Short mmCIF file of C-alpha atoms in Angstrom, two decimals:
data_model
loop_
_atom_site.label_atom_id
_atom_site.label_comp_id
_atom_site.label_asym_id
_atom_site.label_seq_id
_atom_site.Cartn_x
_atom_site.Cartn_y
_atom_site.Cartn_z
CA MET A 24 -3.38 61.70 9.50
CA LEU A 25 -7.18 61.59 9.30
CA ARG A 26 -6.93 60.51 5.65
CA ILE A 27 -4.62 57.63 6.58
CA LEU A 28 -6.89 56.16 9.30
CA PRO A 29 -9.55 54.73 6.93
CA LEU A 30 -6.78 53.08 4.88
CA LEU A 31 -5.21 51.56 7.99
CA SER A 32 -8.63 50.28 9.11
CA PHE A 33 -9.19 48.67 5.71
CA LEU A 34 -5.76 46.99 5.78
CA PHE A 35 -6.42 45.73 9.31
CA ILE A 36 -9.75 44.16 8.24
CA VAL A 37 -8.12 42.50 5.21
CA ALA A 38 -5.28 41.17 7.38
CA CYS A 39 -7.75 39.71 9.88
CA ALA A 40 -9.77 38.04 7.13
CA THR A 41 -6.62 36.59 5.58
CA SER A 42 -5.47 35.37 8.96
CA LYS A 43 -8.81 33.65 9.61
CA LYS A 44 -8.77 32.03 6.18
CA SER A 45 -5.21 30.80 6.69
CA GLY A 46 -6.08 29.59 10.16
CA SER A 47 -8.98 27.58 8.75
CA GLY A 48 -6.71 25.80 6.30
CA SER A 49 -4.09 25.21 8.97
CA SER A 50 -6.76 23.87 11.28
CA TYR A 51 -7.87 21.30 8.70
CA GLU A 52 -4.30 20.28 7.91
CA GLY A 53 -3.72 19.96 11.65
CA GLU A 54 -6.74 17.65 11.87
CA ILE A 55 -5.27 15.42 9.14
CA ASP A 56 -1.82 15.51 10.76
CA SER A 57 -3.39 14.41 14.04
CA TRP A 58 -5.30 11.63 12.27
CA ARG A 59 -2.09 10.38 10.64
CA ALA A 60 -0.23 10.43 13.96
CA LYS A 61 -2.97 8.37 15.63
CA ARG A 62 -2.98 5.96 12.71
CA LEU A 63 0.79 5.44 12.94
CA SER A 64 0.61 5.04 16.72
CA ALA A 65 -2.08 2.36 16.34
CA LEU A 66 0.00 0.48 13.76
CA LYS A 67 3.04 0.48 16.07
CA SER A 68 1.17 -0.36 19.26
CA PRO A 69 1.47 -3.80 20.93
CA GLU A 70 -2.00 -4.54 19.53
CA GLY A 71 -1.17 -3.20 16.06
CA TRP A 72 -0.75 -5.04 12.78
CA PHE A 73 3.05 -4.92 12.96
CA SER A 74 3.07 -7.21 15.98
CA LEU A 75 1.55 -10.10 14.00
CA VAL A 76 3.81 -13.16 13.74
CA GLY A 77 1.41 -15.88 12.64
CA LEU A 78 -1.97 -16.93 11.29
CA TYR A 79 -2.84 -20.59 11.77
CA TRP A 80 -5.98 -22.14 10.32
CA LEU A 81 -7.69 -24.82 12.39
CA GLU A 82 -8.20 -27.88 10.24
CA SER A 83 -10.36 -29.77 12.75
CA ASP A 84 -12.50 -29.18 15.83
CA GLN A 85 -9.60 -30.14 18.12
CA ALA A 86 -6.01 -28.94 18.08
CA THR A 87 -2.92 -28.96 20.28
CA ILE A 88 -0.91 -25.73 20.46
CA GLY A 89 2.75 -25.09 21.31
CA SER A 90 6.31 -24.94 20.01
CA ASP A 91 6.34 -28.77 19.95
CA PRO A 92 6.97 -29.64 16.26
CA SER A 93 4.37 -32.41 16.55
CA ALA A 94 1.62 -30.03 17.73
CA ASP A 95 -1.30 -29.35 15.42
CA ILE A 96 -0.57 -25.61 15.64
CA VAL A 97 3.18 -24.96 15.91
CA PHE A 98 3.93 -21.64 17.60
CA PRO A 99 7.37 -19.94 17.43
CA GLU A 100 10.19 -21.71 19.28
CA ASN A 101 10.18 -19.22 22.17
CA ALA A 102 6.61 -20.25 23.04
CA PRO A 103 5.96 -23.01 25.62
CA PHE A 104 6.41 -26.57 24.36
CA ARG A 105 2.70 -27.17 24.99
CA VAL A 106 0.45 -24.13 25.39
CA GLY A 107 -2.71 -26.21 25.60
CA GLN A 108 -5.48 -27.86 23.64
CA LEU A 109 -8.47 -26.40 21.83
CA SER A 110 -11.83 -28.09 21.40
CA ARG A 111 -14.66 -26.50 19.43
CA VAL A 112 -17.92 -25.89 21.27
CA GLY A 113 -20.45 -24.46 18.81
CA ASP A 114 -19.03 -21.11 17.65
CA ALA A 115 -16.57 -20.93 20.57
CA PHE A 116 -13.55 -22.98 21.67
CA ALA A 117 -12.72 -24.59 25.01
CA LEU A 118 -9.07 -24.12 25.99
CA SER A 119 -7.32 -26.51 28.36
CA VAL A 120 -3.89 -25.40 29.64
CA PRO A 121 -1.31 -27.42 31.63
CA ASP A 122 -0.86 -26.20 35.22
CA SER A 123 2.84 -25.61 34.52
CA VAL A 124 2.10 -23.01 31.81
CA SER A 125 1.17 -19.45 32.74
CA VAL A 126 -1.59 -18.46 30.32
CA MET A 127 -3.49 -15.30 31.16
CA ILE A 128 -6.87 -13.82 30.23
CA ASP A 129 -7.73 -10.37 31.61
CA ASN A 130 -4.62 -10.59 33.84
CA LYS A 131 -5.84 -13.82 35.45
CA LYS A 132 -4.19 -17.21 35.06
CA VAL A 133 -6.47 -19.80 33.46
CA THR A 134 -6.35 -23.56 33.01
CA ASP A 135 -9.77 -24.32 31.55
CA THR A 136 -11.86 -21.64 29.87
CA LEU A 137 -14.10 -20.88 26.91
CA LEU A 138 -12.76 -18.61 24.16
CA GLN A 139 -15.06 -16.41 22.09
CA THR A 140 -14.14 -15.77 18.46
CA ASP A 141 -14.47 -12.48 16.55
CA MET A 142 -17.65 -13.73 14.89
CA GLY A 143 -20.08 -10.93 14.11
CA ASP A 144 -19.64 -7.83 16.26
CA GLN A 145 -18.39 -9.59 19.37
CA ALA A 146 -14.90 -9.01 20.75
CA PRO A 147 -12.72 -12.12 20.75
CA THR A 148 -11.13 -13.47 23.93
CA ILE A 149 -7.47 -12.38 24.09
CA VAL A 150 -5.10 -15.02 25.46
CA GLU A 151 -1.64 -13.99 26.73
CA HIS A 152 1.60 -15.72 27.56
CA GLY A 153 4.70 -13.57 28.04
CA SER A 154 5.01 -11.33 25.00
CA PHE A 155 2.56 -13.45 22.99
CA LYS A 156 -1.09 -12.54 22.50
CA TRP A 157 -3.52 -14.53 20.42
CA HIS A 158 -7.20 -14.91 19.64
CA ILE A 159 -9.45 -16.96 17.39
CA ILE A 160 -10.82 -15.43 14.21
CA ASN A 161 -13.80 -16.58 12.15
CA ARG A 162 -13.79 -16.14 8.38
CA GLY A 163 -16.79 -17.65 6.67
CA ARG A 164 -16.83 -21.27 7.78
CA ARG A 165 -13.20 -21.34 8.87
CA PHE A 166 -11.53 -20.60 12.19
CA GLY A 167 -7.93 -19.63 12.79
CA ILE A 168 -5.52 -18.37 15.44
CA ARG A 169 -4.03 -14.91 14.96
CA LEU A 170 -0.79 -14.64 16.95
CA LYS A 171 0.95 -11.41 18.00
CA ASP A 172 4.31 -10.86 19.68
CA THR A 173 4.57 -7.49 21.42
CA LEU A 174 8.40 -7.74 21.24
CA GLN A 175 8.37 -8.05 17.46
CA VAL A 176 11.14 -5.69 16.27
CA GLN A 177 9.23 -4.80 13.10
CA ARG A 178 6.73 -3.02 15.34
CA VAL A 179 9.09 -0.08 15.81
CA HIS A 180 10.86 -0.25 12.43
CA ILE A 181 7.95 0.14 10.07
CA PRO A 182 8.22 1.23 6.42
CA GLU A 183 7.54 4.84 5.56
CA ILE A 184 3.91 5.69 4.81
CA LEU A 185 3.57 8.09 1.90
CA TYR A 186 0.61 10.43 1.39
CA PHE A 187 -0.90 12.58 -1.31
CA PRO A 188 -0.92 16.32 -0.45
CA VAL A 189 -3.75 17.35 1.86
CA SER A 190 -6.55 19.19 0.10
CA GLU A 191 -10.01 20.09 1.41
CA LYS A 192 -11.47 19.40 -2.03
CA TRP A 193 -11.30 15.73 -1.05
CA LYS A 194 -13.57 16.26 1.96
CA ILE A 195 -16.82 15.80 0.07
CA PRO A 196 -20.41 16.19 1.37
CA ALA A 197 -22.41 12.99 1.00
CA THR A 198 -25.96 11.82 1.52
CA PHE A 199 -26.47 8.46 3.20
CA VAL A 200 -29.41 6.35 2.04
CA ALA A 201 -30.00 3.40 4.35
CA THR A 202 -31.10 0.01 3.07
CA LYS A 203 -34.79 -0.64 3.79
CA GLU A 204 -34.06 -4.13 5.12
CA LYS A 205 -31.05 -6.16 6.19
CA VAL A 206 -28.86 -6.76 3.15
CA THR A 207 -25.65 -8.77 2.87
CA ILE A 208 -23.36 -9.11 -0.12
CA PRO A 209 -20.50 -11.55 -0.79
CA ILE A 210 -17.12 -9.87 -0.43
CA GLN A 211 -13.94 -11.69 -1.36
CA ASN A 212 -10.76 -11.34 0.68
CA VAL A 213 -7.10 -11.59 -0.30
CA ILE A 214 -6.87 -15.29 0.54
CA GLY A 215 -9.76 -16.22 -1.74
CA MET A 216 -12.53 -16.56 0.83
CA THR A 217 -15.95 -15.07 0.16
CA ILE A 218 -17.52 -13.55 3.27
CA PRO A 219 -21.17 -12.42 3.58
CA THR A 220 -20.97 -8.78 4.69
CA GLN A 221 -23.77 -6.51 5.88
CA VAL A 222 -24.54 -3.42 3.82
CA LYS A 223 -25.78 -0.39 5.78
CA GLY A 224 -26.67 1.73 2.77
CA HIS A 225 -25.35 3.94 -0.01
CA LEU A 226 -23.24 7.11 0.22
CA LYS A 227 -24.17 9.42 -2.64
CA PHE A 228 -21.91 12.34 -3.56
CA SER A 229 -20.96 14.66 -6.40
CA PHE A 230 -17.43 15.07 -7.74
CA GLU A 231 -16.39 17.10 -10.78
CA GLU A 232 -20.04 17.63 -11.71
CA LYS A 233 -20.79 13.90 -11.82
CA GLU A 234 -22.80 11.80 -9.40
CA HIS A 235 -21.19 8.84 -7.66
CA GLU A 236 -22.02 6.45 -4.86
CA LEU A 237 -20.29 3.99 -2.58
CA LEU A 238 -21.62 1.01 -0.67
CA ALA A 239 -21.37 1.65 3.06
CA LEU A 240 -20.68 -1.52 5.06
CA GLU A 241 -21.17 -2.26 8.75
CA GLY A 242 -18.56 -0.31 10.69
CA GLY A 243 -19.90 -0.06 14.23
CA ASN A 244 -21.81 2.67 16.03
CA GLN A 245 -19.56 5.57 15.06
CA SER A 246 -18.87 5.03 11.37
CA TYR A 247 -19.58 3.23 8.11
CA PHE A 248 -16.83 1.10 6.61
CA VAL A 249 -15.99 1.70 2.94
CA ILE A 250 -13.67 -0.39 0.76
CA PHE A 251 -12.96 1.31 -2.56
CA ALA A 252 -10.73 1.29 -5.61
CA ASP A 253 -10.14 4.09 -8.10
CA LYS A 254 -7.98 5.08 -11.06
CA THR A 255 -4.85 5.24 -8.85
CA THR A 256 -5.26 1.60 -7.74
CA TYR A 257 -2.28 -0.57 -8.77
CA LEU A 258 -0.46 2.54 -9.97
CA GLN A 259 0.01 4.99 -7.12
CA THR A 260 -1.96 3.12 -4.48
CA TYR A 261 -2.26 -0.46 -3.22
CA GLY A 262 -3.66 -2.94 -5.74
CA GLY A 263 -6.18 -4.32 -3.24
CA GLY A 264 -7.91 -0.97 -2.79
CA ARG A 265 -8.06 1.30 0.23
CA TYR A 266 -10.29 1.71 3.26
CA LEU A 267 -12.30 4.62 4.68
CA ASP A 268 -14.20 5.16 7.92
CA VAL A 269 -17.08 7.57 7.27
CA ASP A 270 -18.87 9.24 10.18
CA ILE A 271 -22.45 8.15 10.79
CA ALA A 272 -24.86 10.50 9.03
CA ASP A 273 -26.92 13.04 10.95
CA GLU A 274 -30.73 12.96 11.23
CA ASN A 275 -30.98 14.45 7.72
CA GLY A 276 -28.73 11.77 6.23
CA GLN A 277 -25.81 14.15 5.78
CA THR A 278 -22.14 13.28 6.34
CA PHE A 279 -18.72 13.77 4.73
CA ILE A 280 -16.47 11.38 2.82
CA ASP A 281 -12.94 12.51 3.60
CA PHE A 282 -10.60 10.84 1.13
CA ASN A 283 -7.64 12.49 2.89
CA LYS A 284 -8.23 9.76 5.50
CA ALA A 285 -8.14 6.88 3.00
CA TYR A 286 -5.79 4.25 4.41
CA ASN A 287 -4.05 1.07 3.33
CA PRO A 288 -5.43 -2.33 4.34
CA PRO A 289 -3.33 -4.25 6.88
CA CYS A 290 -2.28 -6.68 4.10
CA VAL A 291 0.08 -3.93 2.95
CA PHE A 292 2.04 -4.40 6.18
CA THR A 293 1.66 -8.09 7.07
CA GLU A 294 1.06 -11.43 5.36
CA TYR A 295 -1.06 -12.58 8.30
CA ALA A 296 -4.11 -10.41 7.59
CA THR A 297 -7.28 -11.44 5.72
CA CYS A 298 -8.20 -8.15 4.06
CA PRO A 299 -11.55 -7.81 2.26
CA LEU A 300 -11.34 -6.47 -1.30
CA PRO A 301 -13.50 -3.72 -2.85
CA PRO A 302 -16.93 -4.82 -4.09
CA LEU A 303 -17.52 -4.06 -7.78
CA GLU A 304 -19.95 -1.28 -6.80
CA ASN A 305 -17.10 0.63 -5.14
CA TYR A 306 -14.78 1.03 -8.14
CA LEU A 307 -14.65 4.79 -8.70
CA THR A 308 -14.10 6.10 -12.23
CA PHE A 309 -11.73 8.92 -11.26
CA GLU A 310 -8.35 9.30 -9.55
CA VAL A 311 -8.58 9.76 -5.78
CA GLN A 312 -5.31 11.59 -5.24
CA ALA A 313 -5.73 11.78 -1.50
CA GLY A 314 -4.86 9.66 1.50
CA GLU A 315 -2.20 6.96 1.71
CA LYS A 316 -0.10 5.87 -1.27
CA LYS A 317 1.69 2.59 -1.93
CA VAL A 318 4.25 1.59 0.67
CA PRO A 319 7.77 1.71 -0.89
#
């Protein structure tokens, strides 16, 4: 019995180590599963991309809105005959609404108000009527109305999202090098517009014993925004590239690029999006077999 005890102790230690190693992998896969679930929930939410039913470009500084076929912006037929009238005021728009129409902003009925666009980092004013929600977008020198319908049936019947297998090899350490001064580059979108976009810096990383880097664009206080293409683009993944949100680097400039969280642009799911395309600097010379694939 005394001879057996050391062997049992050794087997117990090995079992514990194996369990911890397995648990680590399961923990990471659980993190990715959770990320995917949140991503799907956001897509299907009333504010998600699947609720979009229209994108209307404003051709002048004044426009009438409604289901009236003679309106400048013709909403779907279940919208009010006349929703109101827009008049541009600098980089914002004044909205005038008939008393008979119930248009809400922040749960309050409005008749005359000023609407902010999504210019820069500011949040646009969301206008509501029944199941409709809309706001004004700014793309370069153009303004448009992006219309959502929270009762859109496509919102709950979305196409299947396919993924590459999860692998921790695609969670890659990176060094962030900030730009020394404010830099913007022209980035083209899917509808042919070229938009000046702020560059925050470069993400430098090593993969398969080669050095690579990606331009990190403005993505808010919590992350950098990365638009990239690779050797799977057009073949296994969307032809317009994929997106990544990379956590802000620590005080030593260290972060991770997790390609398992690479996701499709909204243009994959709706024709009413204005997705930016990858800058030439972000075309990777290898296959990123991680993250979301083409939608069937």
